[in-house]
């Protein structure tokens, strides 16, 4: 994640603003959370989903944990009264679209399809297409970092459900929700109409910070050699990705 923050990409700013949004929500500073969420949405349009995550944090704070209609209704009314300003978060998407229109730029659908060779599908179809690629192209899949990130991030996401310490509904919703969003973006082989996988999935999953908190907590709870091995792997990964980034841009 430290590499991710340093990389000159919109995801770096997006992740920083996402963390600021959720931290402000946890501290019950709702206007700050709303503004940070709005800015996160300007950085990456999927930031609009943060309104739901922040809403769950607010609901968790005001709910008395009784599963009755009256209790849930009172919690919803209290949450709406305290956190109505969170509704401005998705306006970042509207502002971004208006800005593009003012410059006469092509629609995002056209950019995705004609320049990036990307098509948006529902997440279930995306998962099935990814699995089909892994099964039909095993040699290519083994060498593909995005395939590894696809599997590892899914397993770690399930770990959030299993771990009592990390089983927080807002963080689970954030992780699984965005994982589903990322699997709904399928790439064609460049210049063709043949689908293959989610390009840059490894980069996207770095924004799923709850699973990396889960990994860090596991290392902290492990023995001395587990922590040493974990830090060694993380340092190698940092060196690898730091080298891969400029190589991907300018070549060897």
Tab-separated table of C-alpha atoms in Angstrom:
chain	number	residue	atom	x	y	z
A	1	UNK	CA	0.000	0.000	0.000
A	2	UNK	CA	2.940	2.376	0.605
A	3	UNK	CA	3.956	1.870	-3.031
A	4	UNK	CA	0.370	2.541	-4.013
A	5	UNK	CA	0.349	5.892	-2.222
A	6	UNK	CA	3.609	6.928	-3.901
A	7	UNK	CA	2.603	5.927	-7.444
A	8	UNK	CA	1.458	8.831	-9.673
A	9	UNK	CA	-2.020	7.388	-10.268
A	10	UNK	CA	-5.528	8.578	-9.461
A	11	UNK	CA	-5.963	5.462	-7.319
A	12	UNK	CA	-3.360	6.817	-4.884
A	13	UNK	CA	-5.402	9.958	-4.235
A	14	UNK	CA	-8.591	7.901	-4.241
A	15	UNK	CA	-7.337	5.511	-1.553
A	16	UNK	CA	-6.100	8.370	0.638
A	17	UNK	CA	-9.472	10.129	0.392
A	18	UNK	CA	-11.319	6.856	1.000
A	19	UNK	CA	-9.392	6.271	4.216
A	20	UNK	CA	-10.063	9.883	5.230
A	21	UNK	CA	-13.784	9.380	4.541
A	22	UNK	CA	-14.079	6.260	6.668
A	23	UNK	CA	-11.904	7.691	9.454
A	24	UNK	CA	-14.041	10.828	9.609
A	25	UNK	CA	-17.183	8.674	9.658
A	26	UNK	CA	-15.788	6.578	12.509
A	27	UNK	CA	-15.153	9.826	14.441
A	28	UNK	CA	-18.714	11.011	13.638
A	29	UNK	CA	-17.485	14.016	11.672
A	30	UNK	CA	-20.091	13.699	8.955
A	31	UNK	CA	-19.454	16.864	6.962
A	32	UNK	CA	-15.769	16.006	6.708
A	33	UNK	CA	-16.679	12.453	5.677
A	34	UNK	CA	-19.066	13.785	3.036
A	35	UNK	CA	-16.500	16.191	1.564
A	36	UNK	CA	-13.737	13.563	1.496
A	37	UNK	CA	-16.157	11.100	-0.114
A	38	UNK	CA	-17.094	13.673	-2.740
A	39	UNK	CA	-13.420	14.279	-3.547
A	40	UNK	CA	-12.783	10.509	-3.660
A	41	UNK	CA	-15.596	10.212	-6.202
A	42	UNK	CA	-14.002	12.941	-8.297
A	43	UNK	CA	-10.755	10.953	-8.262
A	44	UNK	CA	-12.416	7.625	-9.161
A	45	UNK	CA	-16.110	7.340	-10.005
A	46	UNK	CA	-16.533	4.155	-7.928
A	47	UNK	CA	-16.123	6.406	-4.897
A	48	UNK	CA	-19.878	6.976	-5.153
A	49	UNK	CA	-20.303	3.643	-3.350
A	50	UNK	CA	-18.687	5.147	-0.253
A	51	UNK	CA	-22.038	6.707	0.627
A	52	UNK	CA	-23.324	3.217	1.408
A	53	UNK	CA	-20.269	2.280	3.470
A	54	UNK	CA	-20.355	5.522	5.457
A	55	UNK	CA	-24.094	5.015	5.909
A	56	UNK	CA	-23.473	1.578	7.407
A	57	UNK	CA	-20.919	3.068	9.826
A	58	UNK	CA	-23.501	5.639	10.912
A	59	UNK	CA	-26.247	3.026	11.242
A	60	UNK	CA	-23.925	0.837	13.303
A	61	UNK	CA	-23.347	3.737	15.690
A	62	UNK	CA	-27.019	4.559	16.307
A	63	UNK	CA	-28.594	1.087	16.234
A	64	UNK	CA	-29.299	-0.589	19.590
A	65	UNK	CA	-28.758	-4.099	18.132
A	66	UNK	CA	-32.386	-5.140	18.551
A	67	UNK	CA	-33.844	-6.896	15.500
A	68	UNK	CA	-37.271	-5.292	15.674
A	69	UNK	CA	-39.061	-3.136	13.122
A	70	UNK	CA	-39.330	-0.290	15.616
A	71	UNK	CA	-35.630	-0.424	16.499
A	72	UNK	CA	-34.501	-0.533	12.876
A	73	UNK	CA	-36.892	2.257	11.902
A	74	UNK	CA	-35.682	4.494	14.727
A	75	UNK	CA	-32.055	3.801	13.800
A	76	UNK	CA	-32.750	4.636	10.151
A	77	UNK	CA	-34.464	7.921	11.079
A	78	UNK	CA	-31.656	8.898	13.431
A	79	UNK	CA	-29.034	8.028	10.809
A	80	UNK	CA	-30.845	10.058	8.143
A	81	UNK	CA	-31.122	13.060	10.465
A	82	UNK	CA	-27.437	12.997	11.437
A	83	UNK	CA	-25.870	11.964	8.150
A	84	UNK	CA	-28.028	13.465	5.398
A	85	UNK	CA	-25.004	15.344	4.091
A	86	UNK	CA	-23.426	12.025	3.011
A	87	UNK	CA	-25.771	12.151	0.023
A	88	UNK	CA	-23.448	14.653	-1.687
A	89	UNK	CA	-20.783	11.979	-2.265
A	90	UNK	CA	-22.183	10.665	-5.596
A	91	UNK	CA	-22.324	14.238	-6.944
A	92	UNK	CA	-18.641	13.827	-7.793
A	93	UNK	CA	-19.664	11.570	-10.679
A	94	UNK	CA	-22.081	14.215	-11.947
A	95	UNK	CA	-19.417	16.908	-11.712
A	96	UNK	CA	-16.902	14.745	-13.560
A	97	UNK	CA	-19.371	14.024	-16.371
A	98	UNK	CA	-20.298	17.700	-16.699
A	99	UNK	CA	-16.607	18.621	-16.874
A	100	UNK	CA	-16.012	16.069	-19.646
A	101	UNK	CA	-19.057	17.302	-21.544
A	102	UNK	CA	-17.839	20.909	-21.303
A	103	UNK	CA	-14.596	19.855	-23.018
A	104	UNK	CA	-16.437	17.925	-25.726
A	105	UNK	CA	-14.774	14.639	-24.769
A	106	UNK	CA	-16.277	11.308	-25.879
A	107	UNK	CA	-18.468	9.365	-23.475
A	108	UNK	CA	-16.817	7.030	-20.995
A	109	UNK	CA	-18.527	4.057	-22.661
A	110	UNK	CA	-16.847	4.989	-25.939
A	111	UNK	CA	-13.481	5.468	-24.222
A	112	UNK	CA	-13.752	2.099	-22.489
A	113	UNK	CA	-14.742	0.212	-25.624
A	114	UNK	CA	-12.745	1.957	-28.359
A	115	UNK	CA	-9.558	2.964	-26.534
A	116	UNK	CA	-9.225	0.682	-23.511
A	117	UNK	CA	-11.001	-2.362	-24.981
A	118	UNK	CA	-13.118	-2.694	-21.850
A	119	UNK	CA	-16.710	-3.820	-21.455
A	120	UNK	CA	-18.789	-3.564	-18.286
A	121	UNK	CA	-20.661	-6.713	-17.234
A	122	UNK	CA	-22.513	-7.784	-14.109
A	123	UNK	CA	-20.154	-9.124	-11.397
A	124	UNK	CA	-21.426	-12.714	-11.587
A	125	UNK	CA	-20.780	-12.833	-15.316
A	126	UNK	CA	-17.388	-11.237	-14.698
A	127	UNK	CA	-16.414	-13.929	-12.186
A	128	UNK	CA	-17.523	-16.675	-14.587
A	129	UNK	CA	-15.521	-15.121	-17.431
A	130	UNK	CA	-12.448	-14.876	-15.198
A	131	UNK	CA	-12.789	-18.523	-14.156
A	132	UNK	CA	-13.231	-19.562	-17.780
A	133	UNK	CA	-10.012	-17.757	-18.691
A	134	UNK	CA	-8.136	-19.504	-15.862
A	135	UNK	CA	-9.422	-22.926	-16.946
A	136	UNK	CA	-8.902	-22.471	-20.688
A	137	UNK	CA	-5.575	-20.601	-20.457
A	138	UNK	CA	-3.816	-22.149	-17.422
A	139	UNK	CA	-0.276	-21.389	-18.625
A	140	UNK	CA	-1.057	-17.725	-19.164
A	141	UNK	CA	-3.059	-17.532	-15.930
A	142	UNK	CA	-0.168	-18.823	-13.804
A	143	UNK	CA	2.073	-16.002	-15.068
A	144	UNK	CA	-0.562	-13.283	-14.714
A	145	UNK	CA	-0.400	-11.131	-11.564
A	146	UNK	CA	-4.006	-10.108	-12.046
A	147	UNK	CA	-5.120	-13.744	-11.844
A	148	UNK	CA	-3.176	-14.238	-8.614
A	149	UNK	CA	-4.672	-11.038	-7.187
A	150	UNK	CA	-8.147	-12.238	-8.184
A	151	UNK	CA	-7.806	-15.457	-6.186
A	152	UNK	CA	-5.860	-14.101	-3.214
A	153	UNK	CA	-8.146	-11.102	-2.706
A	154	UNK	CA	-11.234	-13.332	-2.818
A	155	UNK	CA	-9.822	-15.714	-0.197
A	156	UNK	CA	-8.786	-12.821	2.051
A	157	UNK	CA	-12.219	-11.243	1.628
A	158	UNK	CA	-13.765	-14.452	2.919
A	159	UNK	CA	-11.286	-14.242	5.801
A	160	UNK	CA	-12.989	-11.013	6.892
A	161	UNK	CA	-16.214	-12.989	7.280
A	162	UNK	CA	-14.537	-15.717	9.319
A	163	UNK	CA	-12.406	-13.553	11.617
A	164	UNK	CA	-14.387	-12.406	14.644
A	165	UNK	CA	-11.932	-9.560	15.195
A	166	UNK	CA	-12.338	-8.163	11.668
A	167	UNK	CA	-15.991	-9.028	11.055
A	168	UNK	CA	-17.268	-5.457	10.722
A	169	UNK	CA	-20.213	-4.988	8.370
A	170	UNK	CA	-19.047	-1.655	6.844
A	171	UNK	CA	-15.578	-3.042	6.033
A	172	UNK	CA	-17.002	-6.300	4.671
A	173	UNK	CA	-19.462	-4.332	2.526
A	174	UNK	CA	-16.623	-2.106	1.279
A	175	UNK	CA	-14.385	-5.051	0.386
A	176	UNK	CA	-16.940	-7.348	-1.236
A	177	UNK	CA	-18.743	-4.445	-2.911
A	178	UNK	CA	-15.635	-3.107	-4.585
A	179	UNK	CA	-14.377	-6.597	-5.406
A	180	UNK	CA	-17.656	-7.105	-7.275
A	181	UNK	CA	-17.220	-3.766	-9.060
A	182	UNK	CA	-13.719	-4.705	-10.199
A	183	UNK	CA	-14.862	-8.081	-11.560
A	184	UNK	CA	-17.499	-6.283	-13.621
A	185	UNK	CA	-14.826	-4.654	-15.808
A	186	UNK	CA	-13.656	-7.130	-18.439
A	187	UNK	CA	-10.925	-6.521	-21.014
A	188	UNK	CA	-10.652	-7.641	-24.596
A	189	UNK	CA	-7.368	-8.773	-26.052
A	190	UNK	CA	-5.964	-5.577	-27.524
A	191	UNK	CA	-7.476	-4.830	-30.906
A	192	UNK	CA	-9.835	-7.851	-30.868
A	193	UNK	CA	-13.335	-8.709	-29.662
A	194	UNK	CA	-12.133	-11.685	-27.552
A	195	UNK	CA	-12.574	-11.289	-23.795
A	196	UNK	CA	-9.783	-12.519	-21.540
A	197	UNK	CA	-9.626	-11.106	-17.957
A	198	UNK	CA	-9.746	-8.007	-15.756
A	199	UNK	CA	-6.624	-6.090	-16.668
A	200	UNK	CA	-4.981	-4.255	-13.736
A	201	UNK	CA	-6.946	-6.273	-11.156
A	202	UNK	CA	-3.806	-6.498	-8.995
A	203	UNK	CA	-3.610	-2.705	-8.920
A	204	UNK	CA	-7.287	-2.346	-8.102
A	205	UNK	CA	-7.169	-4.762	-5.177
A	206	UNK	CA	-4.586	-2.634	-3.373
A	207	UNK	CA	-7.509	-0.314	-2.606
A	208	UNK	CA	-9.170	-3.146	-0.657
A	209	UNK	CA	-7.358	-2.061	2.494
A	210	UNK	CA	-9.384	-4.222	4.963
A	211	UNK	CA	-7.854	-7.426	3.591
A	212	UNK	CA	-4.345	-6.010	3.999
A	213	UNK	CA	-5.181	-4.990	7.562
A	214	UNK	CA	-6.235	-8.618	8.061
A	215	UNK	CA	-2.856	-9.804	6.731
A	216	UNK	CA	-0.939	-7.322	8.908
A	217	UNK	CA	-2.875	-8.398	11.990
A	218	UNK	CA	-2.126	-12.032	11.196
A	219	UNK	CA	1.592	-11.244	10.985
A	220	UNK	CA	1.442	-9.297	14.248
A	221	UNK	CA	-0.153	-12.233	16.025
A	222	UNK	CA	2.325	-14.735	14.563
A	223	UNK	CA	5.643	-15.700	16.059
A	224	UNK	CA	8.961	-13.964	15.532
A	225	UNK	CA	9.890	-15.919	12.407
A	226	UNK	CA	6.417	-15.462	10.951
A	227	UNK	CA	6.804	-11.699	11.281
A	228	UNK	CA	10.319	-11.786	9.804
A	229	UNK	CA	9.136	-13.885	6.858
A	230	UNK	CA	6.120	-11.643	6.353
A	231	UNK	CA	8.187	-8.462	6.341
A	232	UNK	CA	10.631	-10.109	3.919
A	233	UNK	CA	7.842	-11.010	1.515
A	234	UNK	CA	6.384	-7.506	1.743
A	235	UNK	CA	9.785	-5.919	1.041
A	236	UNK	CA	10.309	-8.159	-1.981
A	237	UNK	CA	6.820	-7.316	-3.218
A	238	UNK	CA	7.487	-3.596	-2.781
A	239	UNK	CA	10.752	-3.874	-4.735
A	240	UNK	CA	9.063	-5.955	-7.431
A	241	UNK	CA	6.121	-3.607	-7.941
A	242	UNK	CA	8.359	-0.543	-7.774
A	243	UNK	CA	10.453	-1.998	-10.600
A	244	UNK	CA	7.428	-3.206	-12.545
A	245	UNK	CA	5.766	0.197	-12.600
A	246	UNK	CA	8.430	2.078	-14.637
A	247	UNK	CA	9.095	-0.998	-16.781
A	248	UNK	CA	5.434	-1.120	-17.734
A	249	UNK	CA	5.582	2.546	-18.760
A	250	UNK	CA	8.896	2.805	-20.604
A	251	UNK	CA	10.052	-0.790	-21.127
A	252	UNK	CA	13.347	-2.418	-20.075
